[in-house]
Structures are given as structure tokens and as C-alpha cells.
């Protein structure tokens, strides 16, 4: 007879709600492109008329001026018109190209459809957590405390690492759609030379976002490749728990640093080092310690409320607080 608790475990493993939310959000963002298409096209057409009219007037006023600058302006305007009319497809192709290159570089055989399923990455971390914890079966907590602590630490780190990686991919997929939608609004201003600066940075942001997804896809591909190479039944021989612990710390650090690394690649300013993950870990540990201290203080203050209020400051004979002598602090008065 199948126990009833297995239904709860199946519900916990069901990640369809996360994927459904992601698909719904991306679908609404795609719908937003169609809703503002008319407004963006109106701005684009107005700027095209202004830009081409000014370029034609300047060419006509110069008399025998060559037609090459005017023809170049027409081609430039046509390029931006093509970008605006097909922006959603172009931005999606750029993003998918970055993700596909990252998966190919990782070499795990992970597909784009699986990358757009961040819950699968989190489930892999949960399964690896269970396999790591199985190494502690049959051990005594008193005689094998250090080994059990290492196994527990490795399992927790690997679980957090895969969860953070899945969360980063989830957020990046949503952020790209939002950024592409914002860039779609700013793109028509690149037609006119006086407002071309407004469209330069959105175009660069799309390229930077593709590089960011490339790095996250590479990390996810490498992580799943490592998990697939692990034996189904893990043992403590040859430092099994320590290897998993090191792997989890590496994935956790790369998940945090991948977005910053992509920004540095675009800016050409390397500044990341091994100290930054350590600083992030110390900051997290400090926050946890601060929360624990605050909770302890609140608990102690609630528990100590039975002391009578009149007894505050009235300890034993030797515990009374000395009263300051204000008369001795006054400066001596001068005689007239």
C-alpha cells in the first residue's frame, strides 16, 4: 500500500508552477511589444520625416554637393526602421544566440528549452543533496561527528548553489524581456542625430545581456555535466564529500559573479577576484549573526518582564548608581 505522504513529496517536486509563471510573464512581455507598436512607429515616422527633410534641405542648398551623404542618411534611417519593425525577433535572436553558445561551450548537451526551465536546475540540486546525505547513513553522530558535519555542509552548499543558479537564470530571462521592451521605446530616437545617444546604450545593453546569459548558460551546462558524471551511489572514498563541497562553492561563486563579470567584459575593466565571494559570504554570515543576536535580545526582553518596575536601579547596597555632585561642578563666583 502506498503511503499518503508520498503525495506531498510529489507536490514538492512539481515545478510546473514556476515554469508556468515564467511562460506567462514572457508571454505578457511579448504582448506588450504589440500593444506599443503603434506609438513607437508614430515616433519613428516623425523622426524619419524630420531627419530626411533636414538632410535633403542641406543637400539641396549646397548646390553641386555630392549625393553620397544624403544617400548614407537614407540608408541609416532605413536600418533603424528595420530594427524597430523587427525588434522583438532581433533581440530574441541575440539572446538565444548567447545562450546557445554558452550551452555549447559547457558541453553537457543541455538544450535551450531546458535552459528556459530554471526549475530543472533547482531539482538537480535537490537530487544531488539527497545523494550526498546518503553518504552519512549508518554513521554515529558522536564518533563520526566531523565526517557528518562535512557531509551536511556539502549537501547544504550544493542545494543553495543550484537554487541560486536557477534563480539567476529565472531573473535574467525576465530582465531581458523587460530591458528589450524598454529599449524598443528608446530605439526610434536613434534616427535623428540630435537624439542618437538615447538609442546607443539600449543597443549595448542587449548585447551585454546576451553575454550575461552566455555565462549563466555555461555555468549551468558545466554544473549539469558534473552531476551526470557523479556515481549514482556516492562514497566517502577519495574525498567524495570534499569534492562536492568544493564544486558547490564554485557554482555558488560563479552564480553570483557571472552578471558582474559580463558587465566588466563589456566595459573592459576587470576587477573581480577570489576575495569578493569571500566578502559576500562574510556579509551574509554577519547578517545571519545580527539577526540571531536581535532575536535573542527581543526574547530576553520579553522574558524579563516579570521584574517589578520599581526594582530597576535598586540593587544591593553596593550596586546603587552614584549620584553626580552638580554643586561641585559649578565655577566659583567672583566677588564684586
PDB file of N, CA and C in Angstrom, residues 12 26 30 34 48 54 57 73 78 80 101 122 129 153 167 197 214 251 259 261 271 275 278 309:
ATOM      1  N   UNK A  12       5.899  18.560  -3.809  1.00  0.00           N
ATOM      2  CA  UNK A  12       7.085  19.379  -3.601  1.00  0.00           C
ATOM      3  C   UNK A  12       7.995  19.343  -4.811  1.00  0.00           C
ATOM      4  N   UNK A  26       6.681  36.003 -19.707  1.00  0.00           N
ATOM      5  CA  UNK A  26       7.312  36.256 -21.006  1.00  0.00           C
ATOM      6  C   UNK A  26       6.261  36.475 -22.090  1.00  0.00           C
ATOM      7  N   UNK A  30       5.862  39.790 -24.422  1.00  0.00           N
ATOM      8  CA  UNK A  30       5.740  39.751 -25.885  1.00  0.00           C
ATOM      9  C   UNK A  30       4.476  40.468 -26.359  1.00  0.00           C
ATOM     10  N   UNK A  34       3.436  44.288 -29.033  1.00  0.00           N
ATOM     11  CA  UNK A  34       2.358  44.576 -29.969  1.00  0.00           C
ATOM     12  C   UNK A  34       1.486  45.740 -29.530  1.00  0.00           C
ATOM     13  N   UNK A  48      11.833  60.170 -38.735  1.00  0.00           N
ATOM     14  CA  UNK A  48      12.324  59.913 -40.096  1.00  0.00           C
ATOM     15  C   UNK A  48      12.024  61.107 -41.001  1.00  0.00           C
ATOM     16  N   UNK A  54      15.615  67.420 -43.232  1.00  0.00           N
ATOM     17  CA  UNK A  54      16.786  68.253 -42.964  1.00  0.00           C
ATOM     18  C   UNK A  54      17.963  67.848 -43.839  1.00  0.00           C
ATOM     19  N   UNK A  57      17.247  69.062 -47.377  1.00  0.00           N
ATOM     20  CA  UNK A  57      17.371  70.518 -47.496  1.00  0.00           C
ATOM     21  C   UNK A  57      18.834  70.951 -47.504  1.00  0.00           C
ATOM     22  N   UNK A  73      22.506  58.889 -45.336  1.00  0.00           N
ATOM     23  CA  UNK A  73      21.483  59.170 -44.332  1.00  0.00           C
ATOM     24  C   UNK A  73      20.231  58.331 -44.573  1.00  0.00           C
ATOM     25  N   UNK A  78      16.815  53.798 -42.957  1.00  0.00           N
ATOM     26  CA  UNK A  78      16.221  52.510 -43.304  1.00  0.00           C
ATOM     27  C   UNK A  78      16.649  51.397 -42.365  1.00  0.00           C
ATOM     28  N   UNK A  80      17.438  51.740 -39.133  1.00  0.00           N
ATOM     29  CA  UNK A  80      16.715  51.883 -37.872  1.00  0.00           C
ATOM     30  C   UNK A  80      15.245  51.516 -38.035  1.00  0.00           C
ATOM     31  N   UNK A 101      25.435  29.540 -27.381  1.00  0.00           N
ATOM     32  CA  UNK A 101      26.897  29.455 -27.337  1.00  0.00           C
ATOM     33  C   UNK A 101      27.381  29.031 -25.954  1.00  0.00           C
ATOM     34  N   UNK A 122      17.132  23.636 -10.276  1.00  0.00           N
ATOM     35  CA  UNK A 122      16.906  23.519  -8.835  1.00  0.00           C
ATOM     36  C   UNK A 122      16.623  22.076  -8.433  1.00  0.00           C
ATOM     37  N   UNK A 129      21.579  16.815  -3.439  1.00  0.00           N
ATOM     38  CA  UNK A 129      21.573  16.949  -1.979  1.00  0.00           C
ATOM     39  C   UNK A 129      21.192  15.627  -1.325  1.00  0.00           C
ATOM     40  N   UNK A 153      27.455  19.941   5.457  1.00  0.00           N
ATOM     41  CA  UNK A 153      27.859  21.217   4.860  1.00  0.00           C
ATOM     42  C   UNK A 153      27.902  21.126   3.333  1.00  0.00           C
ATOM     43  N   UNK A 167      17.754  30.650  -9.753  1.00  0.00           N
ATOM     44  CA  UNK A 167      17.152  31.970  -9.553  1.00  0.00           C
ATOM     45  C   UNK A 167      17.783  33.011 -10.470  1.00  0.00           C
ATOM     46  N   UNK A 197      22.038  59.493 -29.101  1.00  0.00           N
ATOM     47  CA  UNK A 197      22.647  58.950 -27.883  1.00  0.00           C
ATOM     48  C   UNK A 197      21.633  58.137 -27.064  1.00  0.00           C
ATOM     49  N   UNK A 214      24.994  34.105 -21.664  1.00  0.00           N
ATOM     50  CA  UNK A 214      26.013  33.161 -22.121  1.00  0.00           C
ATOM     51  C   UNK A 214      26.775  32.579 -20.932  1.00  0.00           C
ATOM     52  N   UNK A 251      30.209  26.705  -7.928  1.00  0.00           N
ATOM     53  CA  UNK A 251      28.968  27.057  -8.619  1.00  0.00           C
ATOM     54  C   UNK A 251      28.298  28.248  -7.946  1.00  0.00           C
ATOM     55  N   UNK A 259      26.886  37.834 -13.538  1.00  0.00           N
ATOM     56  CA  UNK A 259      26.377  39.111 -14.056  1.00  0.00           C
ATOM     57  C   UNK A 259      27.402  40.232 -13.994  1.00  0.00           C
ATOM     58  N   UNK A 261      30.635  39.871 -14.029  1.00  0.00           N
ATOM     59  CA  UNK A 261      31.685  39.565 -14.997  1.00  0.00           C
ATOM     60  C   UNK A 261      31.267  39.972 -16.405  1.00  0.00           C
ATOM     61  N   UNK A 271      37.833  43.630 -12.494  1.00  0.00           N
ATOM     62  CA  UNK A 271      38.037  43.967 -11.080  1.00  0.00           C
ATOM     63  C   UNK A 271      37.648  42.833 -10.149  1.00  0.00           C
ATOM     64  N   UNK A 275      38.527  37.261  -3.608  1.00  0.00           N
ATOM     65  CA  UNK A 275      38.131  37.840  -2.324  1.00  0.00           C
ATOM     66  C   UNK A 275      36.671  38.269  -2.313  1.00  0.00           C
ATOM     67  N   UNK A 278      34.318  35.652  -0.955  1.00  0.00           N
ATOM     68  CA  UNK A 278      34.544  35.537   0.482  1.00  0.00           C
ATOM     69  C   UNK A 278      33.889  36.701   1.214  1.00  0.00           C
ATOM     70  N   UNK A 309       8.849  47.076  38.114  1.00  0.00           N
ATOM     71  CA  UNK A 309       9.460  48.287  37.592  1.00  0.00           C
ATOM     72  C   UNK A 309      10.164  49.093  38.670  1.00  0.00           C
TER      73      UNK A 309
END
